[in-house]
mmCIF file of C-alpha atoms in Angstrom:
data_model
loop_
_atom_site.group_PDB
_atom_site.id
_atom_site.type_symbol
_atom_site.label_atom_id
_atom_site.label_comp_id
_atom_site.label_asym_id
_atom_site.label_seq_id
_atom_site.Cartn_x
_atom_site.Cartn_y
_atom_site.Cartn_z
ATOM 1 C CA MET A 7 -186.903 26.509 30.168
ATOM 2 C CA ASN A 8 -185.361 25.480 33.245
ATOM 3 C CA GLU A 9 -185.438 21.993 34.300
ATOM 4 C CA ALA A 10 -187.960 22.367 37.337
ATOM 5 C CA LEU A 11 -190.772 23.555 34.490
ATOM 6 C CA LYS A 12 -189.039 20.770 32.026
ATOM 7 C CA GLU A 13 -190.049 18.136 34.635
ATOM 8 C CA VAL A 14 -193.564 19.363 35.792
ATOM 9 C CA LEU A 15 -194.153 19.176 31.566
ATOM 10 C CA ASP A 16 -192.928 15.832 31.795
ATOM 11 C CA LEU A 17 -195.181 14.750 35.308
ATOM 12 C CA LEU A 18 -198.582 16.136 32.879
ATOM 13 C CA ASP A 19 -197.484 13.641 29.781
ATOM 14 C CA LEU A 20 -199.478 10.389 31.274
ATOM 15 C CA GLU A 21 -199.017 7.153 29.906
ATOM 16 C CA GLN A 22 -201.771 5.557 28.512
ATOM 17 C CA ILE A 23 -202.092 1.899 29.876
ATOM 18 C CA GLU A 24 -205.868 0.836 29.069
ATOM 19 C CA LEU A 25 -208.458 2.824 27.480
ATOM 20 C CA ASP A 26 -209.325 5.438 30.048
ATOM 21 C CA ILE A 27 -206.970 4.383 32.173
ATOM 22 C CA PHE A 28 -203.690 6.333 32.511
ATOM 23 C CA ARG A 29 -200.662 6.351 34.996
ATOM 24 C CA GLY A 30 -198.675 9.382 36.165
ATOM 25 C CA ARG A 31 -195.471 9.684 38.607
ATOM 26 C CA SER A 32 -194.589 11.963 40.636
ATOM 27 C CA PRO A 33 -190.637 13.828 40.744
ATOM 28 C CA GLU A 34 -187.423 12.143 42.036
ATOM 29 C CA GLU A 35 -186.796 14.171 45.556
ATOM 30 C CA ARG A 36 -187.565 13.462 49.133
ATOM 31 C CA ILE A 37 -190.810 14.357 50.378
ATOM 32 C CA GLN A 38 -193.518 12.748 52.605
ATOM 33 C CA ARG A 39 -196.575 13.499 50.338
ATOM 34 C CA VAL A 40 -197.594 14.070 46.692
ATOM 35 C CA PHE A 41 -198.446 17.979 46.183
ATOM 36 C CA GLY A 42 -201.905 18.452 45.584
ATOM 37 C CA GLY A 43 -201.629 20.398 42.215
ATOM 38 C CA GLN A 44 -199.882 17.553 40.864
ATOM 39 C CA VAL A 45 -202.543 15.328 41.478
ATOM 40 C CA ALA A 46 -205.353 17.651 40.660
ATOM 41 C CA ALA A 47 -203.122 18.647 37.642
ATOM 42 C CA GLN A 48 -202.808 14.768 36.316
ATOM 43 C CA ALA A 49 -206.570 14.164 36.821
ATOM 44 C CA LEU A 50 -207.539 16.878 34.504
ATOM 45 C CA VAL A 51 -204.792 15.626 32.214
ATOM 46 C CA ALA A 52 -206.556 12.240 32.048
ATOM 47 C CA ALA A 53 -210.282 13.582 31.650
ATOM 48 C CA GLY A 54 -208.880 15.903 28.939
ATOM 49 C CA ARG A 55 -207.630 12.642 27.089
ATOM 50 C CA THR A 56 -211.005 11.535 26.864
ATOM 51 C CA VAL A 57 -212.529 14.741 25.295
ATOM 52 C CA PRO A 58 -213.258 15.960 22.007
ATOM 53 C CA SER A 59 -210.752 18.983 21.464
ATOM 54 C CA ASP A 60 -213.441 21.407 20.360
ATOM 55 C CA ARG A 61 -215.043 21.483 24.570
ATOM 56 C CA ALA A 62 -212.833 23.690 27.148
ATOM 57 C CA VAL A 63 -212.910 22.851 30.785
ATOM 58 C CA HIS A 64 -214.786 25.209 32.460
ATOM 59 C CA SER A 65 -214.927 23.556 36.055
ATOM 60 C CA LEU A 66 -213.812 20.645 38.542
ATOM 61 C CA HIS A 67 -214.554 19.682 42.206
ATOM 62 C CA ALA A 68 -212.064 17.233 44.002
ATOM 63 C CA TYR A 69 -211.405 16.181 47.403
ATOM 64 C CA PHE A 70 -208.079 14.986 48.834
ATOM 65 C CA ILE A 71 -208.843 11.547 50.492
ATOM 66 C CA ARG A 72 -205.441 10.448 51.315
ATOM 67 C CA PRO A 73 -201.588 11.435 51.192
ATOM 68 C CA GLY A 74 -200.466 10.481 48.026
ATOM 69 C CA ASP A 75 -197.095 8.448 48.274
ATOM 70 C CA PRO A 76 -194.266 9.982 45.649
ATOM 71 C CA ALA A 77 -192.459 6.688 45.691
ATOM 72 C CA ILE A 78 -194.959 5.093 43.283
ATOM 73 C CA PRO A 79 -196.783 6.025 40.304
ATOM 74 C CA ILE A 80 -200.659 7.107 40.566
ATOM 75 C CA VAL A 81 -203.356 5.474 38.155
ATOM 76 C CA TYR A 82 -206.031 7.310 37.505
ATOM 77 C CA ASN A 83 -209.218 6.244 36.122
ATOM 78 C CA VAL A 84 -211.433 7.803 34.205
ATOM 79 C CA GLU A 85 -215.137 7.613 33.852
ATOM 80 C CA ARG A 86 -217.372 8.841 31.029
ATOM 81 C CA VAL A 87 -220.053 10.459 33.236
ATOM 82 C CA ARG A 88 -221.741 11.955 30.390
ATOM 83 C CA ASP A 89 -221.077 12.972 26.539
ATOM 84 C CA GLY A 90 -223.930 15.614 25.866
ATOM 85 C CA ARG A 91 -224.872 18.004 22.886
ATOM 86 C CA SER A 92 -223.139 20.809 24.666
ATOM 87 C CA PHE A 93 -221.357 19.754 28.125
ATOM 88 C CA THR A 94 -219.173 16.102 28.731
ATOM 89 C CA THR A 95 -218.707 15.416 32.365
ATOM 90 C CA ARG A 96 -216.280 13.192 32.945
ATOM 91 C CA ARG A 97 -215.082 11.362 36.877
ATOM 92 C CA VAL A 98 -211.589 10.699 37.708
ATOM 93 C CA VAL A 99 -210.078 8.460 40.559
ATOM 94 C CA ALA A 100 -206.673 8.366 41.364
ATOM 95 C CA VAL A 101 -205.564 5.072 43.033
ATOM 96 C CA GLN A 102 -202.500 4.175 44.712
ATOM 97 C CA HIS A 103 -201.840 0.774 46.840
ATOM 98 C CA GLY A 104 -204.974 -0.033 45.839
ATOM 99 C CA LYS A 105 -206.820 2.917 47.485
ATOM 100 C CA ALA A 106 -208.278 5.808 45.938
ATOM 101 C CA ILE A 107 -206.329 9.001 47.205
ATOM 102 C CA PHE A 108 -208.162 11.603 45.080
ATOM 103 C CA THR A 109 -211.386 12.025 43.250
ATOM 104 C CA MET A 110 -212.483 14.536 41.044
ATOM 105 C CA SER A 111 -215.521 15.654 38.752
ATOM 106 C CA ALA A 112 -214.982 17.674 35.687
ATOM 107 C CA SER A 113 -217.183 19.312 32.945
ATOM 108 C CA PHE A 114 -216.161 20.351 29.938
ATOM 109 C CA HIS A 115 -217.922 22.835 27.094
ATOM 110 C CA ILE A 116 -218.187 24.073 23.807
ATOM 111 C CA VAL A 117 -217.760 27.523 23.137
ATOM 112 C CA GLU A 118 -221.453 29.101 22.889
ATOM 113 C CA GLU A 119 -222.592 32.729 22.752
ATOM 114 C CA GLY A 120 -224.409 34.065 26.181
ATOM 115 C CA VAL A 121 -224.682 37.461 27.910
ATOM 116 C CA ALA A 122 -221.517 38.760 29.900
ATOM 117 C CA HIS A 123 -220.356 40.562 33.025
ATOM 118 C CA GLN A 124 -217.581 41.058 35.262
ATOM 119 C CA ALA A 125 -218.263 42.043 38.902
ATOM 120 C CA ALA A 126 -214.773 41.121 40.131
ATOM 121 C CA VAL A 127 -212.068 44.078 39.746
ATOM 122 C CA MET A 128 -208.602 43.053 39.762
ATOM 123 C CA PRO A 129 -206.667 44.576 42.534
ATOM 124 C CA VAL A 130 -204.948 47.750 42.283
ATOM 125 C CA VAL A 131 -200.769 46.405 42.470
ATOM 126 C CA PRO A 132 -197.213 47.003 41.618
ATOM 127 C CA ASP A 133 -196.246 45.283 38.355
ATOM 128 C CA PRO A 134 -194.549 41.977 38.527
ATOM 129 C CA GLU A 135 -191.089 43.115 37.398
ATOM 130 C CA THR A 136 -190.851 45.841 40.157
ATOM 131 C CA LEU A 137 -191.131 43.119 42.969
ATOM 132 C CA PRO A 138 -188.321 40.678 44.273
ATOM 133 C CA LEU A 139 -188.149 37.259 43.863
ATOM 134 C CA PHE A 140 -189.716 34.932 46.188
ATOM 135 C CA GLN A 141 -186.459 33.383 46.521
ATOM 136 C CA ASP A 142 -185.212 36.384 47.307
ATOM 137 C CA ARG A 143 -187.758 37.272 49.995
ATOM 138 C CA MET A 144 -187.519 33.796 51.928
ATOM 139 C CA ARG A 145 -183.744 34.567 51.955
ATOM 140 C CA ALA A 146 -184.169 37.946 53.459
ATOM 141 C CA VAL A 147 -186.166 35.853 56.351
ATOM 142 C CA VAL A 148 -184.376 32.442 57.003
ATOM 143 C CA GLY A 149 -180.757 33.695 55.859
ATOM 144 C CA ASP A 150 -178.714 31.289 53.335
ATOM 145 C CA GLY A 151 -177.666 28.459 55.580
ATOM 146 C CA GLU A 152 -178.256 25.173 56.323
ATOM 147 C CA PRO A 153 -181.123 23.667 55.944
ATOM 148 C CA TRP A 154 -182.400 26.234 53.641
ATOM 149 C CA ARG A 155 -179.691 26.825 50.959
ATOM 150 C CA ASP A 156 -180.141 23.387 48.614
ATOM 151 C CA TRP A 157 -184.008 25.023 49.096
ATOM 152 C CA LEU A 158 -183.511 28.040 48.032
ATOM 153 C CA ALA A 159 -181.283 27.407 45.634
ATOM 154 C CA ARG A 160 -183.480 24.832 43.500
ATOM 155 C CA PRO A 161 -185.092 26.021 40.422
ATOM 156 C CA ARG A 162 -188.834 26.404 40.589
ATOM 157 C CA PRO A 163 -191.785 25.602 37.860
ATOM 158 C CA VAL A 164 -192.844 28.992 38.925
ATOM 159 C CA ASP A 165 -192.154 32.357 39.307
ATOM 160 C CA ALA A 166 -193.901 33.670 41.867
ATOM 161 C CA ARG A 167 -193.923 37.710 43.167
ATOM 162 C CA TYR A 168 -195.807 37.895 46.277
ATOM 163 C CA VAL A 169 -197.561 41.561 46.817
ATOM 164 C CA THR A 170 -198.635 40.722 50.406
ATOM 165 C CA PRO A 171 -196.292 39.634 53.262
ATOM 166 C CA LEU A 172 -195.078 36.030 53.148
ATOM 167 C CA THR A 173 -196.020 33.745 55.724
ATOM 168 C CA TRP A 174 -192.949 33.514 57.112
ATOM 169 C CA GLU A 175 -192.484 37.076 57.624
ATOM 170 C CA ALA A 176 -195.817 37.594 59.443
ATOM 171 C CA ASN A 177 -194.686 35.071 61.560
ATOM 172 C CA ARG A 178 -191.667 37.060 62.791
ATOM 173 C CA ASP A 179 -194.162 40.378 62.938
ATOM 174 C CA PRO A 180 -197.705 39.764 63.615
ATOM 175 C CA SER A 181 -198.600 43.514 62.182
ATOM 176 C CA LEU A 182 -198.401 41.412 59.145
ATOM 177 C CA ARG A 183 -201.296 39.083 59.426
ATOM 178 C CA GLY A 184 -203.949 39.980 57.356
ATOM 179 C CA SER A 185 -206.628 38.097 55.298
ATOM 180 C CA GLU A 186 -205.359 38.285 51.978
ATOM 181 C CA THR A 187 -202.943 37.037 49.595
ATOM 182 C CA GLN A 188 -202.028 38.361 46.192
ATOM 183 C CA VAL A 189 -199.274 37.001 44.451
ATOM 184 C CA TRP A 190 -198.247 37.600 40.334
ATOM 185 C CA PHE A 191 -197.350 33.942 38.879
ATOM 186 C CA ARG A 192 -196.218 33.117 35.585
ATOM 187 C CA TYR A 193 -194.163 29.993 34.488
ATOM 188 C CA ASP A 194 -191.421 31.075 32.484
ATOM 189 C CA ALA A 195 -191.034 29.883 29.339
ATOM 190 C CA ASP A 196 -192.749 30.155 26.097
ATOM 191 C CA LEU A 197 -195.393 27.072 26.404
ATOM 192 C CA PRO A 198 -197.499 25.379 23.578
ATOM 193 C CA ASP A 199 -200.516 27.193 22.203
ATOM 194 C CA ASP A 200 -202.668 24.093 23.834
ATOM 195 C CA PRO A 201 -205.559 25.298 25.625
ATOM 196 C CA LEU A 202 -205.434 22.463 28.223
ATOM 197 C CA LEU A 203 -202.167 22.671 28.760
ATOM 198 C CA HIS A 204 -202.470 26.204 30.111
ATOM 199 C CA VAL A 205 -205.750 24.890 32.246
ATOM 200 C CA VAL A 206 -203.942 22.099 33.802
ATOM 201 C CA LEU A 207 -201.159 24.706 35.048
ATOM 202 C CA ALA A 208 -203.472 27.006 36.252
ATOM 203 C CA ALA A 209 -204.801 23.952 38.227
ATOM 204 C CA TYR A 210 -201.133 22.975 39.505
ATOM 205 C CA ALA A 211 -200.439 26.755 40.433
ATOM 206 C CA SER A 212 -203.795 27.196 42.265
ATOM 207 C CA ASP A 213 -202.404 24.964 45.670
ATOM 208 C CA TYR A 214 -199.278 26.433 46.005
ATOM 209 C CA THR A 215 -200.742 29.046 48.143
ATOM 210 C CA LEU A 216 -204.121 29.032 49.096
ATOM 211 C CA VAL A 217 -203.555 27.316 52.787
ATOM 212 C CA ASP A 218 -200.794 30.165 53.422
ATOM 213 C CA THR A 219 -203.641 32.415 53.313
ATOM 214 C CA VAL A 220 -205.319 30.835 56.421
ATOM 215 C CA LEU A 221 -201.912 30.771 57.313
ATOM 216 C CA LEU A 222 -201.508 34.304 57.222
ATOM 217 C CA THR A 223 -204.579 35.514 59.099
ATOM 218 C CA HIS A 224 -202.818 33.980 62.500
ATOM 219 C CA GLY A 225 -199.297 34.566 61.872
ATOM 220 C CA LEU A 226 -198.613 31.333 61.368
ATOM 221 C CA ALA A 227 -196.071 29.382 58.786
ATOM 222 C CA TRP A 228 -194.901 25.733 57.967
ATOM 223 C CA GLY A 229 -191.816 24.931 59.520
ATOM 224 C CA ALA A 230 -192.096 27.399 62.408
ATOM 225 C CA SER A 231 -195.281 27.459 63.867
ATOM 226 C CA ASN A 232 -195.928 23.405 65.094
ATOM 227 C CA VAL A 233 -198.136 23.848 62.098
ATOM 228 C CA SER A 234 -199.274 21.001 59.922
ATOM 229 C CA GLY A 235 -201.529 20.882 56.997
ATOM 230 C CA ALA A 236 -203.185 19.381 54.159
ATOM 231 C CA SER A 237 -205.824 20.472 51.181
ATOM 232 C CA LEU A 238 -209.080 19.091 51.949
ATOM 233 C CA ASP A 239 -211.403 19.653 48.631
ATOM 234 C CA HIS A 240 -210.555 22.094 45.580
ATOM 235 C CA ALA A 241 -212.971 23.327 43.077
ATOM 236 C CA MET A 242 -211.977 25.692 40.335
ATOM 237 C CA TRP A 243 -213.876 27.287 37.446
ATOM 238 C CA PHE A 244 -212.463 28.572 34.247
ATOM 239 C CA HIS A 245 -214.089 31.543 32.891
ATOM 240 C CA ARG A 246 -211.966 31.907 29.978
ATOM 241 C CA PRO A 247 -208.706 31.138 27.905
ATOM 242 C CA LEU A 248 -206.176 32.026 30.261
ATOM 243 C CA LYS A 249 -202.590 32.329 29.006
ATOM 244 C CA VAL A 250 -199.970 30.998 32.052
ATOM 245 C CA ASP A 251 -197.004 32.093 30.592
ATOM 246 C CA ASP A 252 -197.571 35.274 30.779
ATOM 247 C CA TRP A 253 -198.300 36.663 34.519
ATOM 248 C CA VAL A 254 -201.619 35.905 36.511
ATOM 249 C CA LEU A 255 -202.685 37.591 39.503
ATOM 250 C CA TYR A 256 -203.703 35.288 41.678
ATOM 251 C CA ALA A 257 -205.656 37.446 44.744
ATOM 252 C CA GLN A 258 -206.347 35.159 47.281
ATOM 253 C CA GLU A 259 -209.022 35.416 50.784
ATOM 254 C CA SER A 260 -209.789 33.850 53.969
ATOM 255 C CA PRO A 261 -213.270 34.487 54.989
ATOM 256 C CA TRP A 262 -213.233 31.732 57.809
ATOM 257 C CA SER A 263 -211.415 28.990 60.208
ATOM 258 C CA GLY A 264 -212.090 26.812 62.845
ATOM 259 C CA ASN A 265 -212.602 23.398 64.204
ATOM 260 C CA ALA A 266 -208.945 22.334 62.707
ATOM 261 C CA ARG A 267 -210.122 23.988 59.321
ATOM 262 C CA GLY A 268 -209.791 27.113 57.374
ATOM 263 C CA LEU A 269 -211.000 28.324 54.314
ATOM 264 C CA ALA A 270 -209.795 29.719 51.152
ATOM 265 C CA GLN A 271 -210.806 31.843 47.983
ATOM 266 C CA GLY A 272 -208.930 33.206 44.729
ATOM 267 C CA GLN A 273 -209.636 34.901 41.753
ATOM 268 C CA MET A 274 -207.116 34.589 38.628
ATOM 269 C CA PHE A 275 -207.001 37.514 36.522
ATOM 270 C CA SER A 276 -205.093 38.490 33.316
ATOM 271 C CA PRO A 277 -202.672 41.438 33.185
ATOM 272 C CA SER A 278 -205.680 43.311 31.356
ATOM 273 C CA GLY A 279 -207.984 42.728 34.235
ATOM 274 C CA GLU A 280 -209.812 40.158 33.062
ATOM 275 C CA LEU A 281 -210.916 37.779 35.385
ATOM 276 C CA ALA A 282 -210.400 34.178 34.029
ATOM 277 C CA VAL A 283 -210.250 31.522 36.612
ATOM 278 C CA SER A 284 -212.160 31.035 40.668
ATOM 279 C CA VAL A 285 -211.201 28.814 43.077
ATOM 280 C CA VAL A 286 -212.378 27.489 46.246
ATOM 281 C CA GLN A 287 -210.325 25.373 48.397
ATOM 282 C CA GLU A 288 -211.032 23.810 52.021
ATOM 283 C CA CYS A 289 -208.028 22.894 54.138
ATOM 284 C CA MET A 290 -206.941 20.849 57.281
ATOM 285 C CA ILE A 291 -204.730 23.227 59.685
ATOM 286 C CA ARG A 292 -203.674 21.787 63.187
ATOM 287 C CA VAL A 293 -201.498 23.863 65.617
ATOM 288 C CA SER A 294 -199.687 21.804 68.108
ATOM 289 C CA ASN A 295 -198.539 23.363 71.822
ATOM 290 C CA PRO A 296 -195.137 25.321 71.268
#
């Protein structure tokens, strides 16, 4: 297990400071704002700690309200909205500087028998082991000089192998533009057999590439096209258990953008082709004049 993954697992081990009140921190690095996937994952941990272990999260709906300040802790207040016979509902508000920066509603459900079908088909893609590391793909685009050297060399918690072009590649070659992103990812370690942990880590990883799917359509890239953006809202549905220390195919597409916003949706498949998670996110995208 590399140090970056250890850091993520440590970030998800929230401190309980009162009944239904938890505190989380951010990585000690120079970033302008807290990564949205981190806030969503920590909020889901806080909600999950107030729910019986026989109830698994099946959906979450979240809004990113203000940028998170990585220099101070985040306080998560959990409201016990409902404890029913089959479903449990929680609302979480993340607070910094006395103001809400993020809200989330999450629903948990007992295991029940029911009708089942899957219309979604996993795309036919190369095996992840045959694809280069994300860092190697990026190095081929930007080189290994400053200011990229340290960023490319640092360990990452998630091993990501792109099937489709990177936004930086499409920024240089318009023929690579498209509205779909397909990426294999996994956490490269043997993780505990804790269903909530795997769901939380799926939520953490879900925010990495969705906005990029909108950028890819227009040949835009962070740091290369006068682009600014942020996640606005995020929704996930967890259909079946998912093991994120095994490969997961994250198939994403952007059906629409306009009015300085973009919509992206994704599906996470197990290696055997089972649909495990559905994701939808709207983001803000602003492009200044060159």
